[in-house]
């Protein structure tokens, strides 16, 4: 299994319940779309799967690593195997695009190489190739604060492509893109995961996009799983 959640719940410090008894698992290489209204818990669920948040209850296993419910932390090498595409990528505005993309592998590089890459990019060819796949090769040395929201979102996708993660978590990865570009970008993520046998879990507001690109659809509502069905059975 790529990941397994069993009876997972998450209650915030203020008492708000974000997840309720979530049981969900994915085989390695599976692609899953999460759909549901805003505030349903999709982002929180992705954060729990990615070990960025610790569940308050239940059991969590990610890439064969049993992560205790009492700990949000994960070993550095485990985090390096998980790639996350954020709706608003946490990229420093003054950073060059090439550096933002190469950051995808910092967790796998030795410390000296990671530090050196911040001063002088260590693999410009690899970064350019990843950017070309999201139609941004010409922005290799641009500053991130010179990009539009949609371009910045694609830089975040390029970073995960360059990372070659075993588990890809995408939180509204195409929210800032026009419909045609959104479709091609989601298809790119699905193809990338399939080609490498990686697992992909993506939250999407556009239900038609989820149905067009994913074989398995999981509906989230009020912090719980409303359904888990093949796309052909979702009405």
Short mmCIF file of C-alpha atoms in Angstrom, two decimals:
data_model
loop_
_atom_site.label_atom_id
_atom_site.label_comp_id
_atom_site.label_asym_id
_atom_site.label_seq_id
_atom_site.Cartn_x
_atom_site.Cartn_y
_atom_site.Cartn_z
CA UNK A 1 0.00 0.00 0.00
CA UNK A 2 1.07 3.57 -0.68
CA UNK A 3 -0.81 4.88 2.34
CA UNK A 4 -3.44 3.66 4.81
CA UNK A 5 -5.64 5.67 7.15
CA UNK A 6 -7.81 3.82 9.65
CA UNK A 7 -10.38 5.66 11.75
CA UNK A 8 -8.47 8.91 11.45
CA UNK A 9 -9.89 11.99 13.10
CA UNK A 10 -8.47 15.45 13.58
CA UNK A 11 -9.69 18.02 16.11
CA UNK A 12 -8.13 21.48 16.15
CA UNK A 13 -6.92 23.09 19.37
CA UNK A 14 -10.02 25.27 19.49
CA UNK A 15 -12.29 22.24 19.38
CA UNK A 16 -13.25 22.37 15.72
CA UNK A 17 -13.52 18.95 14.09
CA UNK A 18 -11.74 18.77 10.72
CA UNK A 19 -11.81 15.00 10.06
CA UNK A 20 -14.16 12.34 11.41
CA UNK A 21 -13.32 8.62 11.34
CA UNK A 22 -11.66 8.61 7.93
CA UNK A 23 -10.64 5.18 6.62
CA UNK A 24 -8.92 5.36 3.25
CA UNK A 25 -6.15 3.44 1.50
CA UNK A 26 -4.42 3.55 -1.88
CA UNK A 27 -2.31 1.01 -3.70
CA UNK A 28 1.03 2.16 -5.10
CA UNK A 29 0.42 3.69 -8.52
CA UNK A 30 -3.26 4.47 -7.93
CA UNK A 31 -4.76 7.86 -8.89
CA UNK A 32 -7.56 9.29 -6.73
CA UNK A 33 -9.53 12.51 -7.01
CA UNK A 34 -11.00 14.09 -3.87
CA UNK A 35 -14.11 16.17 -4.46
CA UNK A 36 -16.36 18.09 -2.09
CA UNK A 37 -17.43 21.61 -1.13
CA UNK A 38 -15.07 24.21 0.33
CA UNK A 39 -14.37 23.48 3.98
CA UNK A 40 -15.21 19.78 3.62
CA UNK A 41 -11.76 18.70 4.82
CA UNK A 42 -9.96 17.91 1.55
CA UNK A 43 -6.89 20.04 2.30
CA UNK A 44 -6.68 18.71 5.87
CA UNK A 45 -6.91 15.14 4.61
CA UNK A 46 -4.05 15.72 2.17
CA UNK A 47 -1.97 17.26 4.97
CA UNK A 48 -2.55 14.20 7.16
CA UNK A 49 -1.62 11.83 4.34
CA UNK A 50 1.50 13.90 3.65
CA UNK A 51 2.46 13.83 7.39
CA UNK A 52 2.31 17.65 7.66
CA UNK A 53 -0.51 17.28 10.23
CA UNK A 54 -0.89 14.70 12.96
CA UNK A 55 -4.28 13.02 13.37
CA UNK A 56 -5.89 13.22 16.80
CA UNK A 57 -7.22 9.66 16.52
CA UNK A 58 -6.64 6.59 14.40
CA UNK A 59 -3.78 4.94 12.57
CA UNK A 60 -1.72 6.28 9.69
CA UNK A 61 0.83 4.48 7.50
CA UNK A 62 2.58 6.27 4.62
CA UNK A 63 4.94 4.56 2.14
CA UNK A 64 5.41 1.70 4.57
CA UNK A 65 6.27 4.02 7.47
CA UNK A 66 3.94 3.70 10.47
CA UNK A 67 3.52 7.28 11.68
CA UNK A 68 2.08 7.48 15.22
CA UNK A 69 -1.02 9.64 15.66
CA UNK A 70 0.75 11.67 18.35
CA UNK A 71 3.45 12.93 15.97
CA UNK A 72 3.15 15.19 12.95
CA UNK A 73 6.83 14.88 12.17
CA UNK A 74 8.23 12.45 9.67
CA UNK A 75 11.79 11.41 8.91
CA UNK A 76 13.51 13.62 6.37
CA UNK A 77 13.89 10.80 3.87
CA UNK A 78 10.16 9.98 4.09
CA UNK A 79 9.23 13.61 3.44
CA UNK A 80 11.58 13.58 0.45
CA UNK A 81 9.48 10.77 -1.08
CA UNK A 82 6.28 12.83 -0.87
CA UNK A 83 5.63 15.64 -3.35
CA UNK A 84 2.98 18.28 -2.64
CA UNK A 85 1.41 20.69 -5.12
CA UNK A 86 -0.16 23.60 -3.23
CA UNK A 87 -2.98 25.81 -4.45
CA UNK A 88 -0.75 28.77 -3.55
CA UNK A 89 2.83 27.46 -3.73
CA UNK A 90 4.95 28.55 -0.72
CA UNK A 91 7.73 29.97 -2.89
CA UNK A 92 9.75 33.04 -1.78
CA UNK A 93 8.83 35.90 -4.17
CA UNK A 94 12.43 36.93 -4.89
CA UNK A 95 13.53 33.38 -5.64
CA UNK A 96 14.47 32.47 -9.19
CA UNK A 97 12.24 29.93 -10.92
CA UNK A 98 15.17 27.55 -11.49
CA UNK A 99 15.91 27.52 -7.75
CA UNK A 100 12.24 26.93 -6.90
CA UNK A 101 12.12 23.90 -9.19
CA UNK A 102 15.41 22.42 -7.97
CA UNK A 103 14.11 22.69 -4.38
CA UNK A 104 12.09 19.57 -5.20
CA UNK A 105 15.16 17.41 -4.59
CA UNK A 106 16.78 19.24 -1.67
CA UNK A 107 15.60 16.53 0.72
CA UNK A 108 17.48 13.88 -1.27
CA UNK A 109 20.70 15.80 -1.84
CA UNK A 110 23.54 15.92 0.70
CA UNK A 111 23.61 19.15 2.73
CA UNK A 112 26.57 20.61 0.81
CA UNK A 113 24.83 20.17 -2.55
CA UNK A 114 21.55 21.62 -1.26
CA UNK A 115 23.32 24.71 0.08
CA UNK A 116 25.40 25.10 -3.08
CA UNK A 117 22.27 24.93 -5.24
CA UNK A 118 20.81 27.93 -3.42
CA UNK A 119 23.81 29.97 -4.60
CA UNK A 120 24.39 28.35 -7.98
CA UNK A 121 21.77 26.03 -9.55
CA UNK A 122 23.11 22.48 -9.70
CA UNK A 123 20.92 21.06 -12.48
CA UNK A 124 19.61 23.77 -14.81
CA UNK A 125 18.98 21.21 -17.57
CA UNK A 126 16.72 19.16 -15.30
CA UNK A 127 14.84 22.26 -14.17
CA UNK A 128 14.38 23.43 -17.76
CA UNK A 129 13.01 20.03 -18.79
CA UNK A 130 10.46 20.06 -15.94
CA UNK A 131 9.40 23.61 -16.80
CA UNK A 132 9.02 22.71 -20.47
CA UNK A 133 6.45 20.09 -19.49
CA UNK A 134 4.27 22.87 -18.00
CA UNK A 135 5.03 25.28 -20.88
CA UNK A 136 7.32 27.56 -18.84
CA UNK A 137 10.81 26.78 -20.14
CA UNK A 138 11.27 30.45 -21.06
CA UNK A 139 10.84 31.45 -17.39
CA UNK A 140 13.85 29.47 -16.12
CA UNK A 141 15.72 32.47 -14.70
CA UNK A 142 12.75 34.74 -14.04
CA UNK A 143 12.00 35.87 -10.51
CA UNK A 144 8.92 34.26 -8.99
CA UNK A 145 7.35 37.64 -8.12
CA UNK A 146 7.32 38.43 -11.85
CA UNK A 147 4.96 35.53 -12.59
CA UNK A 148 1.18 35.41 -12.68
CA UNK A 149 -0.73 33.25 -10.20
CA UNK A 150 -1.28 30.59 -12.86
CA UNK A 151 2.40 30.56 -13.84
CA UNK A 152 3.44 30.28 -10.20
CA UNK A 153 1.09 27.34 -9.75
CA UNK A 154 2.74 25.62 -12.73
CA UNK A 155 6.18 26.25 -11.22
CA UNK A 156 4.96 24.33 -8.16
CA UNK A 157 3.90 21.48 -10.43
CA UNK A 158 7.25 21.53 -12.22
CA UNK A 159 8.99 21.25 -8.84
CA UNK A 160 7.05 18.06 -8.03
CA UNK A 161 7.75 16.67 -11.52
CA UNK A 162 11.46 17.29 -10.94
CA UNK A 163 11.26 15.73 -7.46
CA UNK A 164 9.98 12.40 -8.88
CA UNK A 165 8.09 11.65 -5.67
CA UNK A 166 6.57 8.25 -4.94
CA UNK A 167 3.44 9.89 -3.50
CA UNK A 168 2.07 13.06 -5.13
CA UNK A 169 -0.49 15.13 -3.24
CA UNK A 170 -2.10 17.96 -5.20
CA UNK A 171 -4.34 20.49 -3.46
CA UNK A 172 -6.43 22.30 -6.10
CA UNK A 173 -3.42 22.22 -8.46
CA UNK A 174 -5.16 24.03 -11.34
CA UNK A 175 -7.38 26.55 -9.53
CA UNK A 176 -5.61 29.50 -11.19
CA UNK A 177 -5.58 28.04 -14.73
CA UNK A 178 -8.02 28.41 -17.61
CA UNK A 179 -10.12 25.29 -18.44
CA UNK A 180 -8.00 24.08 -21.37
CA UNK A 181 -4.72 24.47 -19.50
CA UNK A 182 -6.28 22.95 -16.37
CA UNK A 183 -7.25 19.82 -18.28
CA UNK A 184 -3.81 19.38 -19.88
CA UNK A 185 -2.07 19.98 -16.54
CA UNK A 186 -4.17 17.43 -14.65
CA UNK A 187 -3.60 14.95 -17.49
CA UNK A 188 0.14 15.62 -17.14
CA UNK A 189 0.06 14.81 -13.41
CA UNK A 190 -1.93 11.62 -14.02
CA UNK A 191 0.42 10.55 -16.82
CA UNK A 192 3.52 11.33 -14.74
CA UNK A 193 2.24 9.26 -11.84
CA UNK A 194 1.26 6.35 -14.10
CA UNK A 195 4.58 6.38 -15.96
CA UNK A 196 6.60 6.09 -12.73
CA UNK A 197 4.16 3.97 -10.71
CA UNK A 198 3.65 6.83 -8.26
CA UNK A 199 0.45 7.37 -6.30
CA UNK A 200 -1.51 10.55 -7.01
CA UNK A 201 -4.18 12.09 -4.77
CA UNK A 202 -5.63 15.38 -6.02
CA UNK A 203 -8.38 17.55 -4.59
CA UNK A 204 -10.45 19.26 -7.28
CA UNK A 205 -13.43 21.62 -7.22
CA UNK A 206 -14.22 20.84 -10.86
CA UNK A 207 -16.13 17.56 -10.73
CA UNK A 208 -16.11 17.21 -14.53
CA UNK A 209 -12.31 17.41 -14.49
CA UNK A 210 -12.11 14.73 -11.82
CA UNK A 211 -14.44 12.42 -13.75
CA UNK A 212 -12.53 12.97 -17.01
CA UNK A 213 -9.08 12.18 -15.60
CA UNK A 214 -9.43 9.83 -12.63
CA UNK A 215 -10.71 6.27 -12.30
CA UNK A 216 -11.47 6.56 -8.58
CA UNK A 217 -13.40 9.39 -6.96
CA UNK A 218 -13.66 10.00 -3.20
CA UNK A 219 -16.30 12.44 -1.99
CA UNK A 220 -15.61 14.40 1.20
CA UNK A 221 -18.26 16.19 3.24
CA UNK A 222 -18.12 17.59 6.78
CA UNK A 223 -14.75 15.95 7.40
CA UNK A 224 -15.93 12.44 6.53
CA UNK A 225 -15.93 10.25 3.44
CA UNK A 226 -19.33 10.50 1.73
CA UNK A 227 -18.48 7.95 -0.98
CA UNK A 228 -15.57 6.12 -2.58
CA UNK A 229 -16.50 4.95 -6.07
CA UNK A 230 -15.21 4.24 -9.57
CA UNK A 231 -15.70 7.34 -11.73
CA UNK A 232 -18.26 5.49 -13.90
CA UNK A 233 -20.54 5.09 -10.85
CA UNK A 234 -20.50 8.75 -9.77
CA UNK A 235 -23.72 10.47 -10.87
#
